[in-house]
Amino acid sequence: MVDLNENKQRDQWGSKLGFIMAAAGSAVGLGNLWKFPYMAGSNGGGAFVLIYLALIVIVGFTLMAAEIVIGRHTQLNAIGAYRKIRKGWGWVGGLGVLAGFVILSYYSVVGGWVINYIIKAVTGAFNTSDMEVLGNMFGGMISGTWTPIFYHALFMIITLGIVIGGISGGIEKFSKILMPALFVMIIMIVIRSVTLPGAGEGISFFLKPDFSKIDFSVILAALGQVFFSLSLGMGCMITYGSYLSKDENIPQSATLIPLLDTGVALLAGLAILPAVFALGFDPAGGPGLVFITLPAVFAKMPMGGLFAVIFFVLVLFAAITSSISLLEVVVSFVVDEWKWSRAKATTIVAAAIFALGVPASLSMGIWDTIIFKDLVFFDALGFLSDQILLPLGGLMLCIFIGWVWGVDNAVKEATNGGKVKFTIAPVWGFVVKYVAPIAIAYIFISGLLA
Ligand code: TRP
């Protein structure tokens, strides 16, 4: 007899480590390696880092567990999951799908820059530590018209290729090797960076909080970065949790993933900011920071050319394990709700996301005069996702669990019906119900009014 049981089509992670590495693969990406160092650099260094860490502890762990719980409970995509638990709540998942669409459009543009830099590294194009030369090289590349669009297309095609082929086997294997490799590489770069003459100033900038630098925009930026870096607030971890088997330990995974992600972010900061100071570059240099500073560090390392290639390849892989998770959220919705085939859904969604990325890319060059509230289109997309859609998604997630579905039901799922230890469940429930939503709402609304 043919078994038409739907669960047959649903992949599951092959192992506990596989899930953790894939979820960590989604979390660890350009957000850690590219965005975190320059965000810290432009928002006062240590003060930003401190607030970031506080928000990871309060909001990050809590929401990570919350999303995985909903996903595993329902075994459905983001929209379906909310709707299955309570009719009328599907739109919260819908906000997430929209966020995935928006984020991937500019994420892919940056992914394209990384591919371009791999090629530059291979051909030895940036074998110099002259910051002006490196700055012009980066600025010239991203403000070009066709080159960045070409690499943006290439990045999207790689992402599309993996998502079309399904995930569990591919991503899981991919992530299990790449995450540890990335870790080792970053540590080597950190060692070089912190031993550069003059690095000390950068280390204390990064680690010593200067409280006078904390204002509302710093807190809002840190909150947005917590969501972005942990892949939270848009149902990504709901989707990944939906592939998790019923006997895995959610509290443990929800602890480990943020720890790994934060570890990589801090290492990335230590790889980049000390070098920025040592080489006399402005830490508030923005999105170019990593692309301009690291080549200079590599130029000062023995076998730096080789390191440069390996490093940018690893950045690319980290970006891809994240971009597939972004695309998967949108694709799984289209497949479920509009009943498209996976191939058709993936191709059309990826093409649409690519199209939205084109003006984002051009807004770094010929379209840099088109401004939305002080921001070029690329930055406007980032603002919309990080500071509006993700926090709103996170806020609704807390309200949903705390006040609609109920903390007791969520804890039952998180503990596999009481079989798994979740000592801090009462604290978790309190944070989901009161602390996190109030904190997010407060930061979010003040940010919008500012
Ligand atoms: N967390 C990834 C990074 O740091 C990006 C990412 C993947 C993401 N999936 C997400 C961000 C979902 C927000 C929501 O690069």
Tab-separated table of C-alpha atoms and ligand atoms in Angstrom:
chain	number	residue	atom	x	y	z
A	1	MET	CA	0.000	0.000	0.000
A	2	VAL	CA	1.202	3.484	-0.778
A	3	ASP	CA	1.675	5.523	2.323
A	4	LEU	CA	0.342	8.993	1.707
A	5	ASN	CA	1.204	10.174	5.170
A	6	GLU	CA	2.435	13.735	4.798
A	7	ASN	CA	5.228	13.192	7.274
A	8	LYS	CA	6.862	10.986	4.702
A	9	GLN	CA	7.830	14.048	2.673
A	10	ARG	CA	9.156	15.907	5.636
A	11	ASP	CA	12.870	15.768	6.053
A	12	GLN	CA	14.355	15.461	9.484
A	13	TRP	CA	17.795	16.368	10.659
A	14	GLY	CA	20.032	13.327	10.639
A	15	SER	CA	21.437	13.969	14.080
A	16	LYS	CA	21.351	16.343	16.986
A	17	LEU	CA	24.698	17.794	15.958
A	18	GLY	CA	23.322	18.194	12.444
A	19	PHE	CA	20.454	20.348	13.631
A	20	ILE	CA	22.660	22.461	15.853
A	21	MET	CA	25.204	22.993	13.106
A	22	ALA	CA	22.510	23.858	10.559
A	23	ALA	CA	20.753	26.240	12.926
A	24	ALA	CA	24.095	27.720	13.896
A	25	GLY	CA	24.846	27.853	10.172
A	26	SER	CA	21.731	29.949	9.684
A	27	ALA	CA	22.653	32.191	12.586
A	28	VAL	CA	26.345	32.579	11.818
A	29	GLY	CA	26.692	34.556	8.638
A	30	LEU	CA	27.358	37.990	7.268
A	31	GLY	CA	25.572	39.293	10.350
A	32	ASN	CA	28.497	38.131	12.488
A	33	LEU	CA	31.437	38.517	10.172
A	34	TRP	CA	30.502	41.639	8.258
A	35	LYS	CA	27.806	43.505	10.155
A	36	PHE	CA	28.641	43.039	13.835
A	37	PRO	CA	32.165	44.533	13.654
A	38	TYR	CA	31.058	47.629	11.782
A	39	MET	CA	27.935	48.062	13.901
A	40	ALA	CA	30.105	47.918	17.011
A	41	GLY	CA	32.535	50.291	15.320
A	42	SER	CA	29.860	52.874	14.490
A	43	ASN	CA	27.928	52.586	17.742
A	44	GLY	CA	30.581	53.256	20.323
A	45	GLY	CA	32.435	49.942	20.563
A	46	GLY	CA	32.291	48.362	24.030
A	47	ALA	CA	29.044	50.083	24.957
A	48	PHE	CA	27.336	48.503	21.987
A	49	VAL	CA	28.894	45.115	22.749
A	50	LEU	CA	27.691	45.230	26.357
A	51	ILE	CA	24.112	46.045	25.394
A	52	TYR	CA	24.252	43.445	22.687
A	53	LEU	CA	25.308	40.773	25.188
A	54	ALA	CA	22.608	41.804	27.655
A	55	LEU	CA	19.969	41.564	24.940
A	56	ILE	CA	21.280	38.174	23.800
A	57	VAL	CA	20.794	36.862	27.340
A	58	ILE	CA	17.356	38.376	27.875
A	59	VAL	CA	15.812	38.283	24.423
A	60	GLY	CA	18.027	36.006	22.326
A	61	PHE	CA	17.912	32.752	24.288
A	62	THR	CA	14.242	33.210	25.071
A	63	LEU	CA	13.116	33.771	21.517
A	64	MET	CA	15.377	31.064	20.147
A	65	ALA	CA	13.654	28.505	22.368
A	66	ALA	CA	10.268	30.017	21.546
A	67	GLU	CA	10.673	29.698	17.790
A	68	ILE	CA	12.062	26.170	17.896
A	69	VAL	CA	9.200	25.103	20.170
A	70	ILE	CA	6.539	26.402	17.785
A	71	GLY	CA	8.238	24.812	14.801
A	72	ARG	CA	8.676	21.422	16.365
A	73	HIS	CA	5.196	21.411	17.825
A	74	THR	CA	3.480	22.106	14.512
A	75	GLN	CA	6.008	20.644	12.042
A	76	LEU	CA	4.983	23.414	9.641
A	77	ASN	CA	6.297	26.525	7.874
A	78	ALA	CA	6.108	29.867	9.675
A	79	ILE	CA	2.645	30.890	8.523
A	80	GLY	CA	1.147	27.419	8.827
A	81	ALA	CA	2.623	27.019	12.288
A	82	TYR	CA	1.000	30.121	13.770
A	83	ARG	CA	-2.255	29.341	12.042
A	84	LYS	CA	-2.314	25.743	13.221
A	85	ILE	CA	-1.992	26.775	16.852
A	86	ARG	CA	-4.486	29.619	16.601
A	87	LYS	CA	-6.595	30.674	13.631
A	88	GLY	CA	-6.140	34.309	12.680
A	89	TRP	CA	-2.430	34.409	13.585
A	90	GLY	CA	-1.001	33.375	10.239
A	91	TRP	CA	-0.207	36.988	9.397
A	92	VAL	CA	2.571	37.032	11.984
A	93	GLY	CA	4.285	34.306	9.975
A	94	GLY	CA	3.440	36.392	6.911
A	95	LEU	CA	5.414	39.335	8.292
A	96	GLY	CA	8.303	36.916	8.655
A	97	VAL	CA	8.053	35.775	5.073
A	98	LEU	CA	8.108	39.410	3.977
A	99	ALA	CA	11.171	39.994	6.170
A	100	GLY	CA	12.917	37.018	4.601
A	101	PHE	CA	12.231	38.439	1.173
A	102	VAL	CA	13.578	41.863	2.077
A	103	ILE	CA	16.638	40.626	3.956
A	104	LEU	CA	17.748	38.198	1.288
A	105	SER	CA	17.554	40.889	-1.404
A	106	TYR	CA	20.348	42.926	0.159
A	107	TYR	CA	22.049	39.984	1.841
A	108	SER	CA	22.655	38.562	-1.605
A	109	VAL	CA	24.190	41.824	-2.798
A	110	VAL	CA	26.736	41.590	0.004
A	111	GLY	CA	27.205	37.882	-0.719
A	112	GLY	CA	28.098	38.993	-4.233
A	113	TRP	CA	30.768	41.344	-2.870
A	114	VAL	CA	32.261	38.365	-1.037
A	115	ILE	CA	32.475	36.331	-4.237
A	116	ASN	CA	34.114	39.274	-5.947
A	117	TYR	CA	36.629	39.439	-3.093
A	118	ILE	CA	37.404	35.743	-3.394
A	119	ILE	CA	38.394	36.395	-6.977
A	120	LYS	CA	40.404	39.440	-5.966
A	121	ALA	CA	42.145	37.323	-3.330
A	122	VAL	CA	42.948	34.556	-5.787
A	123	THR	CA	44.402	36.978	-8.313
A	124	GLY	CA	46.334	38.833	-5.606
A	125	ALA	CA	44.575	42.098	-6.420
A	126	PHE	CA	44.725	43.482	-2.904
A	127	ASN	CA	48.176	42.585	-1.787
A	128	THR	CA	48.703	45.908	-0.018
A	129	SER	CA	48.033	47.395	3.400
A	130	ASP	CA	47.516	50.881	2.034
A	131	MET	CA	44.066	51.702	3.373
A	132	GLU	CA	43.423	54.311	0.754
A	133	VAL	CA	44.063	51.909	-2.094
A	134	LEU	CA	41.922	49.258	-0.402
A	135	GLY	CA	39.168	51.749	0.336
A	136	ASN	CA	39.021	52.908	-3.248
A	137	MET	CA	39.048	49.333	-4.477
A	138	PHE	CA	36.053	48.452	-2.317
A	139	GLY	CA	34.179	51.663	-3.006
A	140	GLY	CA	34.824	51.333	-6.699
A	141	MET	CA	33.556	47.771	-6.798
A	142	ILE	CA	30.292	48.235	-4.890
A	143	SER	CA	29.388	51.482	-6.626
A	144	GLY	CA	29.844	49.954	-10.044
A	145	THR	CA	26.802	49.121	-12.108
A	146	TRP	CA	27.217	45.724	-13.708
A	147	THR	CA	29.912	44.036	-11.646
A	148	PRO	CA	28.077	43.915	-8.308
A	149	ILE	CA	24.825	42.949	-10.024
A	150	PHE	CA	26.589	40.113	-11.776
A	151	TYR	CA	27.968	38.758	-8.476
A	152	HIS	CA	24.629	39.320	-6.757
A	153	ALA	CA	23.080	37.120	-9.457
A	154	LEU	CA	25.748	34.500	-8.926
A	155	PHE	CA	25.143	34.423	-5.177
A	156	MET	CA	21.395	34.070	-5.731
A	157	ILE	CA	21.949	31.236	-8.198
A	158	ILE	CA	24.096	29.300	-5.707
A	159	THR	CA	21.468	29.799	-3.000
A	160	LEU	CA	18.695	28.777	-5.359
A	161	GLY	CA	20.597	25.676	-6.448
A	162	ILE	CA	20.895	24.401	-2.893
A	163	VAL	CA	17.316	25.205	-1.902
A	164	ILE	CA	15.888	23.516	-5.013
A	165	GLY	CA	17.703	20.348	-4.072
A	166	GLY	CA	16.070	20.197	-0.629
A	167	ILE	CA	17.981	20.818	2.519
A	168	SER	CA	18.661	18.307	5.168
A	169	GLY	CA	21.367	16.210	3.507
A	170	GLY	CA	23.049	19.179	1.850
A	171	ILE	CA	22.983	21.845	4.513
A	172	GLU	CA	23.583	19.457	7.307
A	173	LYS	CA	26.731	17.971	5.803
A	174	PHE	CA	27.912	21.348	4.598
A	175	SER	CA	27.514	22.995	7.990
A	176	LYS	CA	29.078	20.231	10.032
A	177	ILE	CA	32.419	20.699	8.285
A	178	LEU	CA	32.326	24.407	7.622
A	179	MET	CA	31.392	25.752	11.001
A	180	PRO	CA	34.431	24.277	12.770
A	181	ALA	CA	36.695	25.334	9.884
A	182	LEU	CA	35.433	28.875	10.156
A	183	PHE	CA	36.094	28.880	13.875
A	184	VAL	CA	39.719	27.850	13.447
A	185	MET	CA	40.323	30.413	10.697
A	186	ILE	CA	38.888	33.280	12.680
A	187	ILE	CA	40.977	32.434	15.692
A	188	MET	CA	44.109	32.570	13.546
A	189	ILE	CA	43.133	35.967	12.193
A	190	VAL	CA	42.322	37.231	15.681
A	191	ILE	CA	45.803	36.255	16.815
A	192	ARG	CA	47.396	38.202	13.960
A	193	SER	CA	45.135	41.157	14.447
A	194	VAL	CA	45.577	41.600	18.205
A	195	THR	CA	49.351	41.295	17.923
A	196	LEU	CA	49.686	44.095	15.371
A	197	PRO	CA	51.531	47.092	16.818
A	198	GLY	CA	48.911	49.551	18.061
A	199	ALA	CA	46.163	46.960	18.357
A	200	GLY	CA	45.655	47.644	22.078
A	201	GLU	CA	43.588	50.742	21.465
A	202	GLY	CA	41.215	48.746	19.295
A	203	ILE	CA	40.919	45.989	21.872
A	204	SER	CA	39.922	48.418	24.582
A	205	PHE	CA	37.580	50.235	22.196
A	206	PHE	CA	35.839	46.926	21.559
A	207	LEU	CA	35.810	45.564	25.101
A	208	LYS	CA	35.724	48.584	27.422
A	209	PRO	CA	32.284	50.132	27.487
A	210	ASP	CA	32.187	53.900	27.437
A	211	PHE	CA	28.771	54.522	28.929
A	212	SER	CA	28.553	58.056	27.614
A	213	LYS	CA	28.153	56.542	24.163
A	214	ILE	CA	24.923	54.740	25.042
A	215	ASP	CA	21.857	56.424	23.705
A	216	PHE	CA	18.636	55.164	22.285
A	217	SER	CA	19.879	54.618	18.795
A	218	VAL	CA	22.642	52.369	20.149
A	219	ILE	CA	20.116	50.239	22.037
A	220	LEU	CA	17.836	50.015	19.026
A	221	ALA	CA	20.734	49.070	16.779
A	222	ALA	CA	21.819	46.371	19.250
A	223	LEU	CA	18.324	44.922	19.428
A	224	GLY	CA	18.069	44.799	15.645
A	225	GLN	CA	21.450	43.113	15.509
A	226	VAL	CA	20.416	40.463	18.072
A	227	PHE	CA	17.445	39.504	15.916
A	228	PHE	CA	19.443	39.607	12.721
A	229	SER	CA	22.390	37.658	13.999
A	230	LEU	CA	20.354	34.904	15.658
A	231	SER	CA	18.006	34.602	12.654
A	232	LEU	CA	15.085	35.473	14.930
A	233	GLY	CA	11.807	37.259	14.417
A	234	MET	CA	10.860	35.906	11.014
A	235	GLY	CA	10.120	32.245	11.536
A	236	CYS	CA	13.461	30.954	10.342
A	237	MET	CA	13.968	28.924	13.503
A	238	ILE	CA	10.313	27.861	13.368
A	239	THR	CA	11.023	26.400	9.953
A	240	TYR	CA	14.254	24.708	11.071
A	241	GLY	CA	12.604	23.515	14.290
A	242	SER	CA	9.902	21.900	12.204
A	243	TYR	CA	12.476	19.408	10.931
A	244	LEU	CA	13.516	18.487	14.457
A	245	SER	CA	12.551	15.118	15.880
A	246	LYS	CA	10.318	14.868	18.902
A	247	ASP	CA	12.986	13.519	21.217
A	248	GLU	CA	15.658	16.185	20.756
A	249	ASN	CA	16.500	18.491	23.624
A	250	ILE	CA	15.218	21.989	22.801
A	251	PRO	CA	16.423	23.871	25.906
A	252	GLN	CA	19.936	22.626	25.260
A	253	SER	CA	19.919	23.538	21.551
A	254	ALA	CA	18.422	26.947	22.279
A	255	THR	CA	21.334	27.601	24.611
A	256	LEU	CA	24.078	26.315	22.388
A	257	ILE	CA	23.093	28.105	19.167
A	258	PRO	CA	23.186	31.635	20.636
A	259	LEU	CA	26.453	30.792	22.396
A	260	LEU	CA	28.080	29.724	19.131
A	261	ASP	CA	26.690	32.699	17.280
A	262	THR	CA	27.828	35.183	19.899
A	263	GLY	CA	31.229	33.547	20.104
A	264	VAL	CA	31.753	34.017	16.378
A	265	ALA	CA	30.527	37.623	16.499
A	266	LEU	CA	32.940	38.489	19.301
A	267	LEU	CA	35.801	36.801	17.484
A	268	ALA	CA	34.945	38.715	14.327
A	269	GLY	CA	35.039	41.946	16.303
A	270	LEU	CA	38.425	40.995	17.719
A	271	ALA	CA	39.673	40.083	14.273
A	272	ILE	CA	38.708	43.402	12.790
A	273	LEU	CA	38.615	46.282	15.264
A	274	PRO	CA	42.149	45.941	16.670
A	275	ALA	CA	43.415	45.910	13.094
A	276	VAL	CA	41.320	48.930	12.230
A	277	PHE	CA	43.043	50.904	14.990
A	278	ALA	CA	46.478	49.482	14.318
A	279	LEU	CA	46.231	50.487	10.678
A	280	GLY	CA	44.795	53.901	11.417
A	281	PHE	CA	41.385	53.407	9.913
A	282	ASP	CA	38.103	54.893	11.116
A	283	PRO	CA	36.111	52.311	13.170
A	284	ALA	CA	32.898	54.043	12.114
A	285	GLY	CA	33.753	53.242	8.503
A	286	GLY	CA	30.512	51.348	7.928
A	287	PRO	CA	29.835	48.386	5.645
A	288	GLY	CA	33.286	48.550	4.069
A	289	LEU	CA	35.106	47.872	7.316
A	290	VAL	CA	35.696	44.156	6.855
A	291	PHE	CA	36.407	44.389	3.153
A	292	ILE	CA	38.934	47.153	3.567
A	293	THR	CA	40.620	46.208	6.823
A	294	LEU	CA	41.083	42.488	6.520
A	295	PRO	CA	42.960	42.599	3.218
A	296	ALA	CA	45.375	44.954	4.948
A	297	VAL	CA	45.804	42.476	7.789
A	298	PHE	CA	46.369	39.636	5.336
A	299	ALA	CA	49.013	41.658	3.549
A	300	LYS	CA	50.897	41.780	6.843
A	301	MET	CA	50.723	38.059	7.487
A	302	PRO	CA	53.062	35.363	6.270
A	303	MET	CA	51.156	33.481	3.579
A	304	GLY	CA	48.553	36.212	3.827
A	305	GLY	CA	47.465	35.711	0.239
A	306	LEU	CA	46.484	32.148	0.989
A	307	PHE	CA	44.709	33.145	4.206
A	308	ALA	CA	42.780	35.774	2.301
A	309	VAL	CA	41.444	33.218	-0.150
A	310	ILE	CA	40.514	30.740	2.557
A	311	PHE	CA	38.937	33.416	4.706
A	312	PHE	CA	36.697	34.882	2.019
A	313	VAL	CA	35.679	31.392	0.899
A	314	LEU	CA	34.617	30.627	4.464
A	315	VAL	CA	32.730	33.916	4.679
A	316	LEU	CA	30.947	32.894	1.508
A	317	PHE	CA	30.010	29.511	2.963
A	318	ALA	CA	28.803	31.111	6.185
A	319	ALA	CA	26.723	33.494	4.072
A	320	ILE	CA	25.271	30.635	2.051
A	321	THR	CA	24.227	28.558	5.067
A	322	SER	CA	22.339	31.696	6.112
A	323	SER	CA	20.913	32.671	2.743
A	324	ILE	CA	19.436	29.228	2.158
A	325	SER	CA	17.598	29.536	5.460
A	326	LEU	CA	16.213	32.901	4.364
A	327	LEU	CA	15.084	31.597	0.992
A	328	GLU	CA	13.671	28.437	2.562
A	329	VAL	CA	11.263	30.435	4.731
A	330	VAL	CA	9.709	32.097	1.676
A	331	VAL	CA	9.803	28.985	-0.506
A	332	SER	CA	8.203	26.699	2.062
A	333	PHE	CA	5.359	29.182	2.388
A	334	VAL	CA	4.783	29.378	-1.377
A	335	VAL	CA	4.953	25.607	-1.756
A	336	ASP	CA	2.473	25.019	1.085
A	337	GLU	CA	0.031	27.820	0.469
A	338	TRP	CA	0.087	28.313	-3.263
A	339	LYS	CA	0.796	24.658	-4.033
A	340	TRP	CA	3.603	25.430	-6.449
A	341	SER	CA	6.234	22.800	-7.113
A	342	ARG	CA	9.435	23.307	-5.174
A	343	ALA	CA	11.421	23.992	-8.341
A	344	LYS	CA	8.970	26.586	-9.639
A	345	ALA	CA	8.593	28.248	-6.241
A	346	THR	CA	12.327	28.448	-5.664
A	347	THR	CA	13.083	29.834	-9.117
A	348	ILE	CA	10.387	32.494	-9.144
A	349	VAL	CA	10.938	33.588	-5.550
A	350	ALA	CA	14.689	33.797	-6.088
A	351	ALA	CA	14.184	35.827	-9.288
A	352	ALA	CA	11.886	38.265	-7.478
A	353	ILE	CA	14.335	38.633	-4.599
A	354	PHE	CA	17.151	39.161	-7.073
A	355	ALA	CA	15.112	41.921	-8.720
A	356	LEU	CA	14.631	43.734	-5.411
A	357	GLY	CA	18.342	43.466	-4.787
A	358	VAL	CA	19.190	45.271	-8.027
A	359	PRO	CA	18.085	48.740	-6.878
A	360	ALA	CA	19.711	47.979	-3.526
A	361	SER	CA	22.989	47.402	-5.311
A	362	LEU	CA	22.578	50.430	-7.558
A	363	SER	CA	21.830	52.620	-4.546
A	364	MET	CA	25.527	52.311	-3.713
A	365	GLY	CA	26.363	53.865	-7.066
A	366	ILE	CA	24.335	55.526	-9.794
A	367	TRP	CA	21.148	55.593	-7.700
A	368	ASP	CA	22.711	56.956	-4.535
A	369	THR	CA	20.673	60.131	-4.872
A	370	ILE	CA	17.400	58.328	-4.216
A	371	ILE	CA	16.910	58.768	-0.496
A	372	PHE	CA	14.287	57.480	1.951
A	373	LYS	CA	14.394	59.399	5.219
A	374	ASP	CA	18.169	59.948	4.960
A	375	LEU	CA	18.855	56.419	3.794
A	376	VAL	CA	19.789	55.076	0.403
A	377	PHE	CA	17.666	52.130	-0.728
A	378	PHE	CA	20.156	49.507	0.497
A	379	ASP	CA	20.142	50.991	4.002
A	380	ALA	CA	16.396	51.549	3.916
A	381	LEU	CA	15.874	47.823	3.340
A	382	GLY	CA	18.167	47.082	6.280
A	383	PHE	CA	16.261	49.510	8.472
A	384	LEU	CA	12.914	48.034	7.459
A	385	SER	CA	14.014	44.488	8.248
A	386	ASP	CA	16.219	44.894	11.321
A	387	GLN	CA	14.476	47.684	13.104
A	388	ILE	CA	10.864	47.122	12.102
A	389	LEU	CA	9.941	43.690	10.755
A	390	LEU	CA	12.162	41.521	12.972
A	391	PRO	CA	11.418	43.250	16.300
A	392	LEU	CA	7.721	43.302	15.426
A	393	GLY	CA	7.885	39.596	14.601
A	394	GLY	CA	9.676	38.915	17.891
A	395	LEU	CA	7.151	40.958	19.847
A	396	MET	CA	4.219	39.106	18.316
A	397	LEU	CA	5.987	35.790	18.954
A	398	CYS	CA	6.181	36.581	22.697
A	399	ILE	CA	2.577	37.738	22.850
A	400	PHE	CA	1.514	34.652	20.961
A	401	ILE	CA	3.232	32.209	23.293
A	402	GLY	CA	2.687	34.145	26.503
A	403	TRP	CA	-0.902	35.167	26.037
A	404	VAL	CA	-2.485	33.145	23.237
A	405	TRP	CA	-1.038	29.635	23.117
A	406	GLY	CA	0.094	29.698	26.746
A	407	VAL	CA	3.454	29.203	28.411
A	408	ASP	CA	2.363	25.850	29.870
A	409	ASN	CA	1.734	24.380	26.449
A	410	ALA	CA	5.035	25.719	25.199
A	411	VAL	CA	6.935	24.303	28.170
A	412	LYS	CA	5.286	20.932	27.636
A	413	GLU	CA	6.644	20.903	24.081
A	414	ALA	CA	10.051	22.218	25.143
A	415	THR	CA	10.468	19.440	27.696
A	416	ASN	CA	9.162	16.685	25.428
A	417	GLY	CA	6.220	16.268	27.791
A	418	GLY	CA	8.314	16.471	30.941
A	419	LYS	CA	11.097	14.129	29.838
A	420	VAL	CA	13.781	16.758	29.356
A	421	LYS	CA	15.197	19.049	31.992
A	422	PHE	CA	14.333	22.719	31.620
A	423	THR	CA	15.222	24.052	35.036
A	424	ILE	CA	14.695	27.683	34.169
A	425	ALA	CA	11.265	27.092	32.600
A	426	PRO	CA	9.525	29.426	35.095
A	427	VAL	CA	12.034	32.179	34.345
A	428	TRP	CA	11.668	31.560	30.655
A	429	GLY	CA	7.882	31.785	30.904
A	430	PHE	CA	8.116	35.041	32.818
A	431	VAL	CA	10.502	36.531	30.288
A	432	VAL	CA	8.349	35.421	27.333
A	433	LYS	CA	5.221	36.771	28.919
A	434	TYR	CA	6.418	40.043	30.402
A	435	VAL	CA	10.066	41.010	30.176
A	436	ALA	CA	10.840	40.381	26.506
A	437	PRO	CA	7.649	41.844	25.023
A	438	ILE	CA	7.819	44.929	27.215
A	439	ALA	CA	11.503	45.454	26.471
A	440	ILE	CA	11.058	44.935	22.742
A	441	ALA	CA	7.940	47.105	22.569
A	442	TYR	CA	9.626	49.867	24.524
A	443	ILE	CA	12.777	49.885	22.437
A	444	PHE	CA	10.861	49.456	19.233
A	445	ILE	CA	8.334	52.244	19.801
A	446	SER	CA	10.874	54.702	21.166
A	447	GLY	CA	13.014	53.995	18.137
A	448	LEU	CA	10.186	54.742	15.769
A	449	LEU	CA	9.329	57.975	17.551
A	450	ALA	CA	12.925	59.148	17.763
B	1	TRP	N1	21.623	35.333	10.937
B	1	TRP	C1	22.176	35.444	9.613
B	1	TRP	C2	23.474	36.231	9.710
B	1	TRP	O1	23.891	36.562	10.774
B	1	TRP	C3	21.224	36.061	8.628
B	1	TRP	C4	19.906	35.407	8.657
B	1	TRP	C5	19.607	34.153	8.238
B	1	TRP	C6	18.727	35.941	9.205
B	1	TRP	N2	18.300	33.875	8.491
B	1	TRP	C7	17.749	34.956	9.086
B	1	TRP	C8	18.438	37.153	9.784
B	1	TRP	C9	16.483	35.178	9.586
B	1	TRP	C10	17.154	37.379	10.272
B	1	TRP	C11	16.187	36.393	10.194
B	1	TRP	O2	24.081	36.519	8.719
